[in-house]
Amino acid sequence: MMEPTLATRTLTASTEIATAALSGDDPASVLRLVVRSAAALAHADLGLVMASGEDGTLTVEAAHGRPSVADGDPVGLVLSARSSAARVARSGVPIVVDDVTSDPRTAPFVPRELRHYGPFAAAPFGTAQRRLGALTVYRRKGEPPFAPATVQVLTAFATLAGLVLVLAEGSTARQRIVVYEERE
């Protein structure tokens, strides 16, 4: 049996996320699904989905992968507003580097918990009108860097998943209004 193409895997993952988000699944479980799918699509060792704070920082909301026991769970980790992932979230422009700990664009802002990773890519999470944060993927040091095609897929996937979450938010808000109107 043939391995599904990247396009097929991306479409399948996007459909699964849309179904979960629009059927009212818990937002935290939808974010876990998003990051698990992104890590799988990019063949990454670790994926993180981060939400933007009002002060420009990013907070890791969901993670998927194999962080070492010493690193602990990256969920809840806050990244500086000056970090490359925060810049991606603000600008809407993805970044890819061969080694997150040595590239001058990323190295000064890599938290201790992520220092044993090398190849790194970050894509804006959400739409141009509603930037939610960033979706990042990492590979262990010594692994091959992310190919440009992989970064394009990750970026398109992060935009689509973010759009689905924005639409689900709107749907949930409309449902609440209906309930409030019925109660009155």
Coordinates of C-alpha atoms in Angstrom, one line a residue:
M1 CA 0.0 0.0 0.0
M2 CA 1.3 3.5 -0.9
E3 CA 2.2 6.0 1.7
P4 CA -0.3 9.0 1.6
T5 CA 1.2 12.1 0.0
L6 CA 2.0 15.2 2.1
A7 CA -1.0 16.9 0.6
T8 CA -3.3 14.1 1.5
R9 CA -2.0 13.9 5.1
T10 CA -2.3 17.7 5.4
L11 CA -5.9 17.7 4.2
T12 CA -6.8 14.7 6.5
A13 CA -5.3 16.5 9.5
S14 CA -7.1 19.8 8.6
T15 CA -10.4 18.0 8.2
E16 CA -9.9 16.3 11.6
I17 CA -9.2 19.6 13.3
A18 CA -12.1 21.3 11.6
T19 CA -14.5 18.6 12.7
A20 CA -13.3 18.7 16.3
A21 CA -13.3 22.5 16.6
L22 CA -16.6 23.0 14.9
S23 CA -18.3 20.2 16.8
G24 CA -17.6 22.0 20.1
D25 CA -14.7 19.9 21.4
D26 CA -12.7 21.4 24.3
P27 CA -10.3 24.1 22.9
A28 CA -7.3 22.5 24.7
S29 CA -7.9 19.1 23.0
V30 CA -8.2 20.9 19.7
L31 CA -4.9 22.6 20.2
R32 CA -3.3 19.3 21.2
L33 CA -4.7 17.9 17.9
V34 CA -3.2 20.8 16.0
V35 CA 0.2 20.5 17.4
R36 CA 0.3 16.7 17.1
S37 CA -0.7 17.0 13.4
A38 CA 1.9 19.8 12.8
A39 CA 4.7 17.7 14.3
A40 CA 3.7 14.7 12.2
L41 CA 3.5 16.7 9.0
A42 CA 6.9 18.2 9.6
H43 CA 8.5 14.9 10.9
A44 CA 9.5 16.9 13.9
D45 CA 10.6 15.7 17.3
L46 CA 8.7 18.4 19.1
G47 CA 5.8 20.7 18.2
L48 CA 4.5 23.7 20.2
V49 CA 1.5 25.9 19.7
M50 CA 1.9 29.2 21.4
A51 CA -0.7 31.9 22.2
S52 CA 0.2 35.6 22.0
G53 CA -0.1 37.7 25.2
E54 CA -1.1 41.3 25.3
D55 CA 2.5 42.2 26.2
G56 CA 3.9 40.4 23.1
T57 CA 5.1 37.3 24.9
L58 CA 4.1 33.8 23.8
T59 CA 2.8 31.1 26.1
V60 CA 3.1 27.4 25.1
E61 CA -0.5 26.1 25.2
A62 CA 0.0 22.6 23.8
A63 CA 3.0 20.4 23.0
H64 CA 3.6 17.2 21.2
G65 CA 6.7 15.2 21.0
R66 CA 9.4 13.7 23.1
P67 CA 10.9 16.3 25.4
S68 CA 13.6 14.8 27.7
V69 CA 12.6 14.0 31.3
A70 CA 15.0 16.7 32.5
D71 CA 13.3 19.3 30.4
G72 CA 9.8 18.7 31.8
D73 CA 6.6 19.7 30.1
P74 CA 7.0 22.8 28.0
V75 CA 3.3 23.7 28.4
G76 CA 3.1 26.9 30.3
L77 CA 6.5 28.1 29.2
V78 CA 6.6 31.8 28.4
L79 CA 8.8 33.0 25.6
S80 CA 10.1 36.6 25.4
A81 CA 8.4 39.1 23.1
R82 CA 11.8 39.4 21.5
S83 CA 12.0 35.6 20.6
S84 CA 11.8 34.6 17.0
A85 CA 8.5 32.8 17.6
A86 CA 7.0 36.0 19.0
R87 CA 8.3 38.0 16.0
V88 CA 6.7 35.4 13.7
A89 CA 3.4 35.7 15.5
R90 CA 3.5 39.5 15.1
S91 CA 4.8 39.8 11.6
G92 CA 3.1 36.8 10.0
V93 CA 6.3 35.8 8.3
P94 CA 7.6 32.2 9.0
I95 CA 11.2 31.5 10.0
V96 CA 13.4 28.4 9.5
V97 CA 16.9 27.9 10.9
D98 CA 19.3 25.0 10.8
D99 CA 20.2 25.3 14.5
V100 CA 18.0 27.2 16.9
T101 CA 20.9 27.5 19.5
S102 CA 23.5 28.9 17.1
D103 CA 21.6 31.1 14.6
P104 CA 21.9 34.7 15.7
R105 CA 18.2 35.3 15.0
T106 CA 17.1 32.7 17.5
A107 CA 20.0 31.8 19.9
P108 CA 19.6 34.7 22.4
F109 CA 16.0 33.8 23.2
V110 CA 16.0 30.0 23.3
P111 CA 14.8 28.8 26.7
R112 CA 16.9 26.2 28.6
E113 CA 14.1 23.7 28.0
L114 CA 14.6 23.8 24.2
R115 CA 18.4 24.0 24.0
H116 CA 19.0 20.4 22.9
Y117 CA 17.1 21.0 19.7
G118 CA 18.7 22.1 16.4
P119 CA 16.5 22.5 13.3
F120 CA 13.6 24.9 14.0
A121 CA 10.7 26.3 12.0
A122 CA 8.0 28.7 13.2
A123 CA 4.8 29.7 11.3
P124 CA 2.2 32.3 12.3
F125 CA -0.8 30.6 13.8
G126 CA -4.1 32.2 12.8
T127 CA -5.1 34.5 10.0
A128 CA -3.7 37.9 8.8
Q129 CA -6.8 39.5 10.5
R130 CA -6.5 37.5 13.7
R131 CA -3.1 36.3 14.7
L132 CA -3.4 33.9 17.5
G133 CA 0.3 33.1 18.1
A134 CA 2.8 30.8 16.5
L135 CA 3.2 27.1 15.7
T136 CA 6.7 25.8 16.0
V137 CA 8.5 22.6 15.2
Y138 CA 11.9 21.3 16.4
R139 CA 14.2 18.4 15.5
R140 CA 17.0 17.1 17.7
K141 CA 20.5 18.4 17.1
G142 CA 22.2 16.6 14.2
E143 CA 18.9 15.9 12.4
P144 CA 18.4 17.4 8.9
P145 CA 17.0 20.9 8.7
F146 CA 13.4 21.6 7.6
A147 CA 13.0 21.8 3.9
P148 CA 11.4 24.9 2.3
A149 CA 8.5 22.8 1.1
T150 CA 7.9 21.5 4.7
V151 CA 7.9 25.1 6.0
Q152 CA 5.4 26.1 3.3
V153 CA 3.1 23.2 4.3
L154 CA 3.5 24.1 8.0
T155 CA 2.6 27.7 7.3
A156 CA -0.5 26.8 5.3
F157 CA -1.5 24.3 7.9
A158 CA -1.1 26.9 10.8
T159 CA -3.2 29.4 8.9
L160 CA -5.9 26.9 8.2
A161 CA -6.0 25.5 11.7
G162 CA -6.0 29.1 13.1
L163 CA -8.9 30.0 10.8
V164 CA -10.9 27.0 12.0
L165 CA -10.3 28.0 15.6
V166 CA -11.4 31.5 14.9
L167 CA -14.6 30.2 13.2
A168 CA -15.3 27.8 16.0
E169 CA -14.9 30.7 18.5
G170 CA -17.5 32.7 16.5
S171 CA -19.8 29.7 16.3
T172 CA -19.6 29.1 20.1
A173 CA -20.3 32.8 20.8
R174 CA -23.4 32.6 18.5
Q175 CA -24.6 29.5 20.4
R176 CA -24.2 31.3 23.7
I177 CA -26.3 34.2 22.4
V178 CA -29.1 31.9 21.3
V179 CA -29.1 30.2 24.8
Y180 CA -29.2 33.6 26.5
E181 CA -32.1 34.8 24.3
E182 CA -34.0 31.6 25.0
R183 CA -33.6 32.1 28.8
E184 CA -35.0 35.7 28.5

